[in-house]
Coordinates of C-alpha atoms in Angstrom, one line a residue:
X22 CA -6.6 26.1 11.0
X23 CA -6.8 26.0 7.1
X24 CA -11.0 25.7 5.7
X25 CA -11.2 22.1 6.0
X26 CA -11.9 20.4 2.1
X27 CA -14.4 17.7 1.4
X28 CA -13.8 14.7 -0.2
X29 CA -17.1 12.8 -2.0
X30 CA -16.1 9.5 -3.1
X31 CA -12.7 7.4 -1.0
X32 CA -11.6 5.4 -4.0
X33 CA -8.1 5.2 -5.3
X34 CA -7.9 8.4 -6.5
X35 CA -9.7 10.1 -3.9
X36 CA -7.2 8.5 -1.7
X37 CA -4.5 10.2 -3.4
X38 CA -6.0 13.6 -3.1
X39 CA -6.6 13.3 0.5
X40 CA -2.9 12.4 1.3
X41 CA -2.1 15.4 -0.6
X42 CA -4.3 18.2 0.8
X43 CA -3.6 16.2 4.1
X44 CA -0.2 16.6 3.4
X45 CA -0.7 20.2 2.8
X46 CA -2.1 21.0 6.0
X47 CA -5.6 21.1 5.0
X48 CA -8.4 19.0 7.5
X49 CA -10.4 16.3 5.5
X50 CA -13.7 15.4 5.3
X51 CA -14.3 12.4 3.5
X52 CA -18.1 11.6 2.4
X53 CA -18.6 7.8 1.3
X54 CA -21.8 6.3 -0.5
X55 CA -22.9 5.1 3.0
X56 CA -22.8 8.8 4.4
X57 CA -26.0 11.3 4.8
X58 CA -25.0 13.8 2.6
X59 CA -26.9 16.7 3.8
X60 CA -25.4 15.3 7.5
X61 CA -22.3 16.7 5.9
X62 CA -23.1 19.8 4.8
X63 CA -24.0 20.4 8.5
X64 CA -20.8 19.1 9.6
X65 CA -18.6 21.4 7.0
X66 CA -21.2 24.0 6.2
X67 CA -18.3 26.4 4.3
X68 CA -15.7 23.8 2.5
X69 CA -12.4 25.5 0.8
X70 CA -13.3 23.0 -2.1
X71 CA -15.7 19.9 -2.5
X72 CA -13.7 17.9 -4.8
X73 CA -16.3 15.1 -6.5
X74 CA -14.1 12.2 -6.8
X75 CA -16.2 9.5 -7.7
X76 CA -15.8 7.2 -10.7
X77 CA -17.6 8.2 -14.2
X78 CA -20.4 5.8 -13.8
X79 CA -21.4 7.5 -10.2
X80 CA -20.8 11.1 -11.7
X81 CA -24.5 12.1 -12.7
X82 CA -26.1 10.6 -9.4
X83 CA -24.1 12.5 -7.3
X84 CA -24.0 15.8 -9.4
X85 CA -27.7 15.3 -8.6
X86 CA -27.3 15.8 -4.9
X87 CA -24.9 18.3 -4.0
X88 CA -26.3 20.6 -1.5
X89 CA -26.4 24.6 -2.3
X90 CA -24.2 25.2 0.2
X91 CA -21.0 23.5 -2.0
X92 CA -22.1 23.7 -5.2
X93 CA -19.9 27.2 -5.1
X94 CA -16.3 25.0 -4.5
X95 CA -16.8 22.1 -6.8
X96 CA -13.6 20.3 -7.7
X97 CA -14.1 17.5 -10.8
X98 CA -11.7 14.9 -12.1
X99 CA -13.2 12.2 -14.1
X100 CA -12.6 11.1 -17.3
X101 CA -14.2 11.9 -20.5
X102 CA -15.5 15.3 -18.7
X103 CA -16.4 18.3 -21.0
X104 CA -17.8 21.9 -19.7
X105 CA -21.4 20.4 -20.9
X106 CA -21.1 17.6 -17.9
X107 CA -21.3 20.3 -15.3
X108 CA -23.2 23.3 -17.0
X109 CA -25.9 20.6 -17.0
X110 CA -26.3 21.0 -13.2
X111 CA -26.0 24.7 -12.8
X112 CA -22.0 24.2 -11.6
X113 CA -20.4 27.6 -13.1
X114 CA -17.0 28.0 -12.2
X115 CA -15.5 24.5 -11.0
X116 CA -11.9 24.0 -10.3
X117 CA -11.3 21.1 -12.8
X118 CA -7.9 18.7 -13.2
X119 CA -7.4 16.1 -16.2
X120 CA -5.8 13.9 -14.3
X121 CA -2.5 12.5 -15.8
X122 CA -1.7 9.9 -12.9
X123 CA -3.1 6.4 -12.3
X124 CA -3.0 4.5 -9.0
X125 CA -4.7 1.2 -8.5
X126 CA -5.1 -0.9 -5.8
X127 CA -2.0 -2.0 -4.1
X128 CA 0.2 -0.2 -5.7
X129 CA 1.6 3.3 -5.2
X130 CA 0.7 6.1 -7.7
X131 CA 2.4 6.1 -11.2
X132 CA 2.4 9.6 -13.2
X133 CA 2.4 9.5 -16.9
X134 CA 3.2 13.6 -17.1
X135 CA 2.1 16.7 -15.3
X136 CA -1.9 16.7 -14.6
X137 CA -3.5 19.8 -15.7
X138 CA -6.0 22.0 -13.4
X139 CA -7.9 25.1 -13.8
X140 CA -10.3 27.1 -12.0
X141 CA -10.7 29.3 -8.3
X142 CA -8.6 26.8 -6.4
X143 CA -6.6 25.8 -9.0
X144 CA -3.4 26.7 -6.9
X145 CA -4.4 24.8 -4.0
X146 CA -4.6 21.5 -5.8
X147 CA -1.5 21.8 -8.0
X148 CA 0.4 23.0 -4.7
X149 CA -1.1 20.4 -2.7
X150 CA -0.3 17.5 -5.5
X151 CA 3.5 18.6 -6.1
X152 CA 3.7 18.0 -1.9
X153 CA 3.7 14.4 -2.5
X154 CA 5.9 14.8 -6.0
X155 CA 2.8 14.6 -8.5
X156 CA 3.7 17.3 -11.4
X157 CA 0.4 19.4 -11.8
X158 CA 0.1 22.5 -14.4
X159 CA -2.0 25.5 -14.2
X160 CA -4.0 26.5 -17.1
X161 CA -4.7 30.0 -17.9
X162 CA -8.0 30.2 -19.5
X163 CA -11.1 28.1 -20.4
X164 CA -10.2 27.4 -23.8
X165 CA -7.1 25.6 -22.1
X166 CA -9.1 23.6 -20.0
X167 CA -11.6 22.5 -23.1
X168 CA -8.2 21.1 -25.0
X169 CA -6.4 19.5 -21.9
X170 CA -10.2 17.9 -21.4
X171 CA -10.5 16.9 -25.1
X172 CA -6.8 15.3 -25.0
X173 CA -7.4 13.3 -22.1
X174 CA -10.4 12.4 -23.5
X175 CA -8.5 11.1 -27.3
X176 CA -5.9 9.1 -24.8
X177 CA -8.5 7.3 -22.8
X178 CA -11.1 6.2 -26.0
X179 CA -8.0 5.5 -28.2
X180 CA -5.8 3.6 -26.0
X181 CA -8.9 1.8 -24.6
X182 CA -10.9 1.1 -27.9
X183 CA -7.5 0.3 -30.3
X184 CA -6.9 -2.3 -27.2
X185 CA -9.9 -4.2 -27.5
X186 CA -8.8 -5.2 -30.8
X187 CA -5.5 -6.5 -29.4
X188 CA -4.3 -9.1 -27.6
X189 CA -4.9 -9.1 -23.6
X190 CA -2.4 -7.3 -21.8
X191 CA -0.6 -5.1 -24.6
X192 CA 0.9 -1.8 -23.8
X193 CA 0.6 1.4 -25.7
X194 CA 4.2 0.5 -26.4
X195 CA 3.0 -2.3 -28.7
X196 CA -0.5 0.1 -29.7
X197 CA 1.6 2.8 -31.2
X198 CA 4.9 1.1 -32.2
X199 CA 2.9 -2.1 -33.9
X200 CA -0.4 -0.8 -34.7
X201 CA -0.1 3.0 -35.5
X202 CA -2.4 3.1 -38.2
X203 CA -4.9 1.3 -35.9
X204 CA -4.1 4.0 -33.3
X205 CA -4.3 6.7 -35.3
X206 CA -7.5 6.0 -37.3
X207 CA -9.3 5.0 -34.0
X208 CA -8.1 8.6 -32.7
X209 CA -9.2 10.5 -35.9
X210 CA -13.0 9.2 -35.1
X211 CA -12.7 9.8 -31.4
X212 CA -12.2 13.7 -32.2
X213 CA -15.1 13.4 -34.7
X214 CA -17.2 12.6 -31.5
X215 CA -15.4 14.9 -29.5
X216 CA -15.7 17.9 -31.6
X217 CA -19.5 17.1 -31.8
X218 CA -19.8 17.2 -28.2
X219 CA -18.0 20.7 -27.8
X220 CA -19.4 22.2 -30.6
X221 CA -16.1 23.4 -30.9
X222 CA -12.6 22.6 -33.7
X223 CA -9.4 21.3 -32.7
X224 CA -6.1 20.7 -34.4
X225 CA -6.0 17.7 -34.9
X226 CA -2.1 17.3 -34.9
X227 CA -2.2 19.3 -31.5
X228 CA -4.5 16.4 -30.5
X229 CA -2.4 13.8 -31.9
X230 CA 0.8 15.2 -30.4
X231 CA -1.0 15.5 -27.0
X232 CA -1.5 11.4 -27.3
X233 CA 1.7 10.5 -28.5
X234 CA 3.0 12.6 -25.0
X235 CA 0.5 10.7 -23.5
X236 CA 1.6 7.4 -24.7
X237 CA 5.3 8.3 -23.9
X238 CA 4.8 9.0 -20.3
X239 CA 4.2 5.2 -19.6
X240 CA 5.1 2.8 -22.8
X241 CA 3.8 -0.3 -20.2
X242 CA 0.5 1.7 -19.2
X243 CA -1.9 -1.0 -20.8
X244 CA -4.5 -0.5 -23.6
X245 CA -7.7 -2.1 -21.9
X246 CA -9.2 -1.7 -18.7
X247 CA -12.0 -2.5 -17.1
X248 CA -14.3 0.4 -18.3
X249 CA -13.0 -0.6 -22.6
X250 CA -15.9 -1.7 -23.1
X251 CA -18.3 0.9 -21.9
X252 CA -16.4 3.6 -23.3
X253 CA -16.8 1.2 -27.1
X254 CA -20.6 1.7 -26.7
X255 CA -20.7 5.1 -25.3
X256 CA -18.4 6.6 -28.3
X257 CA -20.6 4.6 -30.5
X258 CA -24.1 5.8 -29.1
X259 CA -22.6 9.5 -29.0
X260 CA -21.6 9.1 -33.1
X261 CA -25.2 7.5 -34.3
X262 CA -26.8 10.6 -32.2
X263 CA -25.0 13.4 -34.0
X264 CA -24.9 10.9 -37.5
X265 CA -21.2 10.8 -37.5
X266 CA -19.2 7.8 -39.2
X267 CA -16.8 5.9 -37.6
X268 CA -16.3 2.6 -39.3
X269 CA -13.1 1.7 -37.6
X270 CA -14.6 1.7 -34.2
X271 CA -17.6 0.1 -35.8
X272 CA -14.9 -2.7 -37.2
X273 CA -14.0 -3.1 -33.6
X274 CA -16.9 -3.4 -32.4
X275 CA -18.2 -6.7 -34.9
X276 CA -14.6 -8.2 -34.4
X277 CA -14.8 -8.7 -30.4
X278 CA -18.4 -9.8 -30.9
X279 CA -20.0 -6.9 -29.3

């Protein structure tokens, strides 16, 4: 029998992951919030992969607590995550996916285009993912990874932010055909803030480019979710840390009253 892989956090996403490796053959062990932790590690002392699937918000309290015994077969997928989220807690060499699919409650996943993963078990999730038709790429090196990160990252703050200054419901259909130069200014300042994070330069084009393929993978994918908001006052709190300007975002900001 295939090394069983654990699965910290059973939302919608996680969900998806476990169909997939359980697709693949692979045993699952799913570890929820009411679940002894270090109970588990007794349970699956030698994982293939611990894949941390929990939402941003939970990310640092659960970094926290992963046992030695895992913290060699880490598997991340959050949002907004840069190398500096998991150097933080020691984690050296995780096997890391920008996830370019969405599935929310009651419906079945919808991919926007291929997901990107890198890292030791890199193979095993991509594999695992195209088993239940989800597209997945393999990146070659780190520098890779850091771009596909920072991309995602330019889609989610841009799509998000722009939306809060339209109206409820629009798509980024509407963002990019109706409001490009709100789009595009918002995204300028998001790489600011990105950049300062890294410590590292982009191409901004690339970046751009990498949106607009973002953008045409679902024209209905809607602007503003729930977590808009949050990711408003964490982009701003970011920029007045490293002194950066962003007056667009700032514009935002006043006009919803924030």
């Amino acid at each position: 029998m295939d090394q069983p892989i654990v699965i910290i956090g059973m939302g919608e996403l996680g969900g998806v992951f476990a169909k997939a490796f359980l697709h693949a053959g692979y045993p699952v062990y799913p570890v929820t919030r009411k679940m002894n932790i270090d109970q588990a590690v007794e349970n699956v002392p030698d994982p293939l992969l611990v894949l941390v699937a929990v939402a941003e918000k939970d990310f640092q309290s659960i970094m926290q607590t992963i046992p030695v015994p895992w913290r060699d077969c880490i598997g991340l997928l959050q949002n907004e995550l840069l190398p500096r989220d998991w150097k933080s807690y020691h984690i050296d060499d995780p096997t890391v996916i920008s996830v370019w699919f969405e599935k929310k409650k009651g419906m079945d996943y919808n991919v926007l285009i291929p997901s990107r993963v890198y890292g030791p078990k890199a193979t095993v999730m991509a594999d695992a993912l195209a088993g239940i038709d989800i597209a997945c790429e393999i990146l070659s090196t780190e520098d890779d990874l850091l771009y596909e990160l920072v991309r995602k990252n330019v889609f989610v703050f841009t799509i998000n932010i722009a939306g809060l200054a339209l109206a409820d419901g629009a798509s980024t259909a509407n963002l990019w055909g109706q409001h490009n130069e709100l789009a595009l200014a918002v995204a300028d300042e998001v790489i600011d803030v990105q950049q300062w994070l890294t410590g590292a330069s982009f191409d901004r084009k690339r970046l751009i480019d990498g949106l607009i393929e973002g953008i045409n993978g679902d024209l209905q994918h809607k602007c503003k979710g729930r977590s808009a908001q949050g990711r408003l006052e964490r982009v701003i709190a970011v920029a007045d840390e490293a002194g950066l300007k962003i007056p667009r975002i700032w514009e935002i900001k006043g006009a919803i009253g924030m």
